[in-house]
mmCIF file of C-alpha atoms in Angstrom:
data_model
loop_
_atom_site.group_PDB
_atom_site.id
_atom_site.type_symbol
_atom_site.label_atom_id
_atom_site.label_comp_id
_atom_site.label_asym_id
_atom_site.label_seq_id
_atom_site.Cartn_x
_atom_site.Cartn_y
_atom_site.Cartn_z
ATOM 1 C CA MET A 1 114.600 127.992 84.619
ATOM 2 C CA ILE A 2 114.131 124.440 85.952
ATOM 3 C CA GLU A 3 117.118 122.092 86.419
ATOM 4 C CA THR A 4 116.822 118.895 86.133
ATOM 5 C CA THR A 5 119.490 116.559 87.911
ATOM 6 C CA THR A 6 121.029 113.727 87.048
ATOM 7 C CA THR A 7 118.266 111.073 87.290
ATOM 8 C CA ASP A 8 115.841 112.917 85.733
ATOM 9 C CA ARG A 9 117.718 113.118 82.913
ATOM 10 C CA ILE A 10 118.416 109.401 83.021
ATOM 11 C CA ARG A 11 114.949 109.227 83.012
ATOM 12 C CA GLN A 12 114.185 111.694 80.017
ATOM 13 C CA ALA A 13 117.230 109.725 77.741
ATOM 14 C CA ALA A 14 115.976 105.173 78.697
ATOM 15 C CA PHE A 15 111.823 106.568 78.418
ATOM 16 C CA ALA A 16 112.950 108.110 74.368
ATOM 17 C CA LEU A 17 115.253 105.066 74.154
ATOM 18 C CA PHE A 18 112.685 102.091 75.420
ATOM 19 C CA GLU A 19 109.686 104.180 72.993
ATOM 20 C CA GLN A 20 111.657 104.324 70.057
ATOM 21 C CA ASP A 21 113.877 100.902 70.718
ATOM 22 C CA GLY A 22 112.181 99.230 73.025
ATOM 23 C CA VAL A 23 113.365 98.481 76.977
ATOM 24 C CA ASP A 24 114.700 95.551 76.089
ATOM 25 C CA ALA A 25 117.137 96.852 72.663
ATOM 26 C CA THR A 26 118.140 99.389 74.716
ATOM 27 C CA SER A 27 121.337 99.487 75.753
ATOM 28 C CA VAL A 28 122.632 101.160 79.175
ATOM 29 C CA ALA A 29 125.669 102.784 77.348
ATOM 30 C CA ALA A 30 123.247 103.796 74.920
ATOM 31 C CA ILE A 31 121.319 105.459 77.822
ATOM 32 C CA CYS A 32 124.302 107.150 78.800
ATOM 33 C CA ARG A 33 125.179 109.092 76.209
ATOM 34 C CA ALA A 34 121.681 110.120 75.284
ATOM 35 C CA ALA A 35 121.406 111.292 79.353
ATOM 36 C CA GLN A 36 125.145 112.478 79.078
ATOM 37 C CA VAL A 37 126.376 110.674 81.605
ATOM 38 C CA SER A 38 129.428 108.385 82.988
ATOM 39 C CA ASN A 39 128.957 104.757 83.674
ATOM 40 C CA GLY A 40 129.213 105.688 87.583
ATOM 41 C CA SER A 41 126.369 108.161 87.232
ATOM 42 C CA PHE A 42 123.944 105.628 85.863
ATOM 43 C CA PHE A 43 124.474 103.093 88.635
ATOM 44 C CA HIS A 44 124.561 105.660 91.230
ATOM 45 C CA ALA A 45 120.396 106.391 90.261
ATOM 46 C CA TYR A 46 119.788 103.377 89.689
ATOM 47 C CA ALA A 47 121.189 100.104 89.900
ATOM 48 C CA THR A 48 120.297 98.279 86.559
ATOM 49 C CA LYS A 49 118.405 98.879 83.383
ATOM 50 C CA ASP A 50 115.467 97.029 84.727
ATOM 51 C CA ALA A 51 115.070 98.857 87.791
ATOM 52 C CA LEU A 52 115.091 102.304 85.724
ATOM 53 C CA ALA A 53 112.203 100.369 83.740
ATOM 54 C CA GLY A 54 110.224 100.109 86.895
ATOM 55 C CA ASP A 55 110.730 103.718 88.604
ATOM 56 C CA ILE A 56 109.283 104.938 84.726
ATOM 57 C CA TYR A 57 106.343 102.337 85.358
ATOM 58 C CA LEU A 58 105.539 102.759 88.777
ATOM 59 C CA SER A 59 105.699 106.502 88.390
ATOM 60 C CA ALA A 60 103.818 105.847 85.039
ATOM 61 C CA LEU A 61 100.962 103.496 86.949
ATOM 62 C CA ALA A 62 100.902 106.397 89.867
ATOM 63 C CA SER A 63 99.674 109.414 88.125
ATOM 64 C CA TYR A 64 97.069 107.570 86.076
ATOM 65 C CA HIS A 65 95.699 106.792 89.896
ATOM 66 C CA ALA A 66 96.247 109.978 90.785
ATOM 67 C CA ALA A 67 94.262 111.440 87.520
ATOM 68 C CA MET A 68 91.677 108.832 88.398
ATOM 69 C CA VAL A 69 90.661 109.123 92.209
ATOM 70 C CA LYS A 70 91.621 113.140 91.668
ATOM 71 C CA ALA A 71 87.747 112.441 88.463
ATOM 72 C CA VAL A 72 86.194 111.854 91.944
ATOM 73 C CA SER A 73 87.348 114.120 94.617
ATOM 74 C CA GLY A 74 84.413 115.872 94.999
ATOM 75 C CA ASN A 75 82.365 113.547 96.157
ATOM 76 C CA PRO A 76 80.352 113.300 92.682
ATOM 77 C CA SER A 77 76.820 111.377 92.389
ATOM 78 C CA ALA A 78 77.073 108.171 91.600
ATOM 79 C CA ALA A 79 76.545 108.427 87.808
ATOM 80 C CA ASP A 80 78.624 111.619 87.452
ATOM 81 C CA GLY A 81 81.459 110.561 89.117
ATOM 82 C CA VAL A 82 81.172 107.132 86.975
ATOM 83 C CA ALA A 83 81.000 109.863 83.617
ATOM 84 C CA ALA A 84 84.297 111.387 84.977
ATOM 85 C CA LEU A 85 86.306 108.406 86.003
ATOM 86 C CA VAL A 86 86.271 107.565 82.534
ATOM 87 C CA ARG A 87 86.723 110.631 80.646
ATOM 88 C CA ALA A 88 89.647 110.952 83.375
ATOM 89 C CA HIS A 89 90.753 107.265 82.010
ATOM 90 C CA VAL A 90 91.048 108.688 78.207
ATOM 91 C CA SER A 91 92.458 111.972 79.253
ATOM 92 C CA TRP A 92 94.576 110.167 80.927
ATOM 93 C CA VAL A 93 95.842 107.735 77.871
ATOM 94 C CA VAL A 94 95.284 110.998 75.673
ATOM 95 C CA ARG A 95 97.691 113.366 77.253
ATOM 96 C CA GLU A 96 100.350 110.469 78.447
ATOM 97 C CA ARG A 97 100.661 108.438 75.485
ATOM 98 C CA GLY A 98 103.553 107.755 75.571
ATOM 99 C CA LEU A 99 102.866 106.557 79.087
ATOM 100 C CA ALA A 100 100.178 105.195 78.423
ATOM 101 C CA THR A 101 101.471 103.027 75.555
ATOM 102 C CA PHE A 102 104.801 102.245 77.778
ATOM 103 C CA ILE A 103 102.607 101.543 80.232
ATOM 104 C CA PHE A 104 100.020 98.678 78.284
ATOM 105 C CA GLU A 105 103.416 97.541 76.053
ATOM 106 C CA GLN A 106 104.577 96.465 79.363
ATOM 107 C CA VAL A 107 102.751 94.758 81.790
ATOM 108 C CA ARG A 108 103.775 91.090 80.901
ATOM 109 C CA ALA A 109 107.766 92.331 80.575
ATOM 110 C CA GLY A 110 110.043 89.796 83.074
ATOM 111 C CA TRP A 111 111.350 92.757 84.869
ATOM 112 C CA LEU A 112 108.335 94.100 86.204
ATOM 113 C CA ASP A 113 108.875 90.519 88.437
ATOM 114 C CA THR A 114 111.372 92.655 90.210
ATOM 115 C CA LEU A 115 108.132 95.308 91.419
ATOM 116 C CA ARG A 116 105.126 92.911 91.927
ATOM 117 C CA GLU A 117 104.617 94.310 95.267
ATOM 118 C CA ALA A 118 105.753 97.513 94.781
ATOM 119 C CA GLN A 119 102.954 97.195 92.086
ATOM 120 C CA GLN A 120 100.869 95.721 93.424
ATOM 121 C CA ALA A 121 101.086 98.366 96.762
ATOM 122 C CA GLU A 122 100.144 101.133 93.992
ATOM 123 C CA ASN A 123 97.047 99.309 93.441
ATOM 124 C CA ALA A 124 95.964 98.378 96.746
ATOM 125 C CA ARG A 125 96.484 102.325 97.471
ATOM 126 C CA TYR A 126 94.470 103.523 94.206
ATOM 127 C CA ARG A 127 92.054 100.465 94.823
ATOM 128 C CA ASP A 128 91.686 102.078 98.643
ATOM 129 C CA ALA A 129 91.317 105.520 97.237
ATOM 130 C CA LEU A 130 88.944 104.843 94.885
ATOM 131 C CA ASN A 131 86.573 102.683 96.760
ATOM 132 C CA GLY A 132 85.918 105.863 99.750
ATOM 133 C CA TRP A 133 83.518 106.980 97.034
ATOM 134 C CA ARG A 134 82.490 104.331 95.699
ATOM 135 C CA LEU A 135 82.141 101.974 98.581
ATOM 136 C CA ARG A 136 79.592 105.557 99.348
ATOM 137 C CA HIS A 137 77.809 104.428 96.737
ATOM 138 C CA VAL A 138 77.577 100.878 96.635
ATOM 139 C CA SER A 139 75.736 101.022 100.609
ATOM 140 C CA GLU A 140 73.419 103.813 98.893
ATOM 141 C CA GLY A 141 72.731 101.122 96.374
ATOM 142 C CA ALA A 142 73.366 103.797 93.433
ATOM 143 C CA LEU A 143 76.277 101.559 92.075
ATOM 144 C CA ALA A 144 76.116 98.020 92.141
ATOM 145 C CA ASP A 145 77.281 95.654 94.812
ATOM 146 C CA LEU A 146 80.593 94.336 92.696
ATOM 147 C CA GLU A 147 83.325 92.794 93.236
ATOM 148 C CA ASP A 148 86.730 95.317 92.357
ATOM 149 C CA GLU A 149 88.498 93.529 89.458
ATOM 150 C CA VAL A 150 84.827 93.534 87.941
ATOM 151 C CA PHE A 151 84.093 96.922 88.916
ATOM 152 C CA MET A 152 87.022 98.394 86.991
ATOM 153 C CA ALA A 153 86.248 96.447 83.840
ATOM 154 C CA GLN A 154 82.701 97.504 83.678
ATOM 155 C CA LEU A 155 84.343 101.544 83.984
ATOM 156 C CA ILE A 156 87.093 101.251 82.009
ATOM 157 C CA GLY A 157 86.603 97.909 79.589
ATOM 158 C CA PRO A 158 85.617 99.652 76.554
ATOM 159 C CA ALA A 159 87.440 102.813 77.031
ATOM 160 C CA GLN A 160 91.174 100.679 77.802
ATOM 161 C CA MET A 161 90.372 98.880 74.738
ATOM 162 C CA VAL A 162 89.706 102.051 72.066
ATOM 163 C CA CYS A 163 92.327 103.710 73.972
ATOM 164 C CA ARG A 164 94.599 100.318 72.960
ATOM 165 C CA ALA A 165 93.854 101.375 69.518
ATOM 166 C CA TRP A 166 94.493 104.410 69.086
ATOM 167 C CA LEU A 167 97.609 103.983 70.515
ATOM 168 C CA SER A 168 98.145 100.839 68.854
ATOM 169 C CA GLY A 169 98.012 103.177 65.306
ATOM 170 C CA ARG A 170 94.273 100.706 64.547
ATOM 171 C CA ARG A 171 92.667 104.430 64.340
ATOM 172 C CA SER A 172 93.516 107.782 63.415
ATOM 173 C CA GLN A 173 90.845 109.534 65.239
ATOM 174 C CA SER A 174 90.766 110.452 69.506
ATOM 175 C CA PRO A 175 89.322 108.304 72.193
ATOM 176 C CA LYS A 176 88.057 111.349 73.103
ATOM 177 C CA THR A 177 85.550 111.577 70.349
ATOM 178 C CA HIS A 178 84.464 107.924 72.123
ATOM 179 C CA LEU A 179 83.674 109.449 75.326
ATOM 180 C CA PRO A 180 80.284 110.522 75.600
ATOM 181 C CA ASP A 181 79.438 106.703 74.397
ATOM 182 C CA LEU A 182 82.069 105.483 76.901
ATOM 183 C CA ALA A 183 80.756 107.145 79.928
ATOM 184 C CA ARG A 184 77.118 106.335 79.316
ATOM 185 C CA CYS A 185 77.116 102.740 78.180
ATOM 186 C CA ALA A 186 79.641 102.706 82.057
ATOM 187 C CA GLN A 187 77.056 104.500 83.465
ATOM 188 C CA MET A 188 74.221 101.415 82.408
ATOM 189 C CA VAL A 189 76.157 98.808 83.774
ATOM 190 C CA LEU A 190 77.655 100.800 86.946
ATOM 191 C CA CYS A 191 74.313 102.622 88.387
ATOM 192 C CA THR A 192 70.973 100.771 89.990
#
């Protein structure tokens, strides 16, 4: 049997409430009730509700990045790596639907301003890890030589649009249905 810590219970309760009511509409008191912890226990774990939301956000971002980096950890070819990255993106969104929705919905939240440095550091770790695979293929001429942001936009931009439509409920069909086409489109743009 796995025991959950007070912090785990707070995170789980808060995330459920954030999904249901949104971060702004969720109070610390509601989180404490749902987690069955005292105010003191909450504030021992987190200085503010925004700090808790930030912890969930950064954890979700790190989970997504880990899935993406794992997709190219075996140093696949350029074409295979592009396809693996598109699959990893879509698979993570489908598997972690709640966290993906949270990331997409909170990307402009005011409370994220307090995390910008931590977010930038996480994004830099991700970029550096991914560039270990990508830049080797760029130097060999197998991948287009693009700025990091342009590369990522071409890699997951179309998949991101499909995933967002599914997450928002505008489309009921799983994004996984479109994986072959999404991977092929990314390969056509990025592989030379």
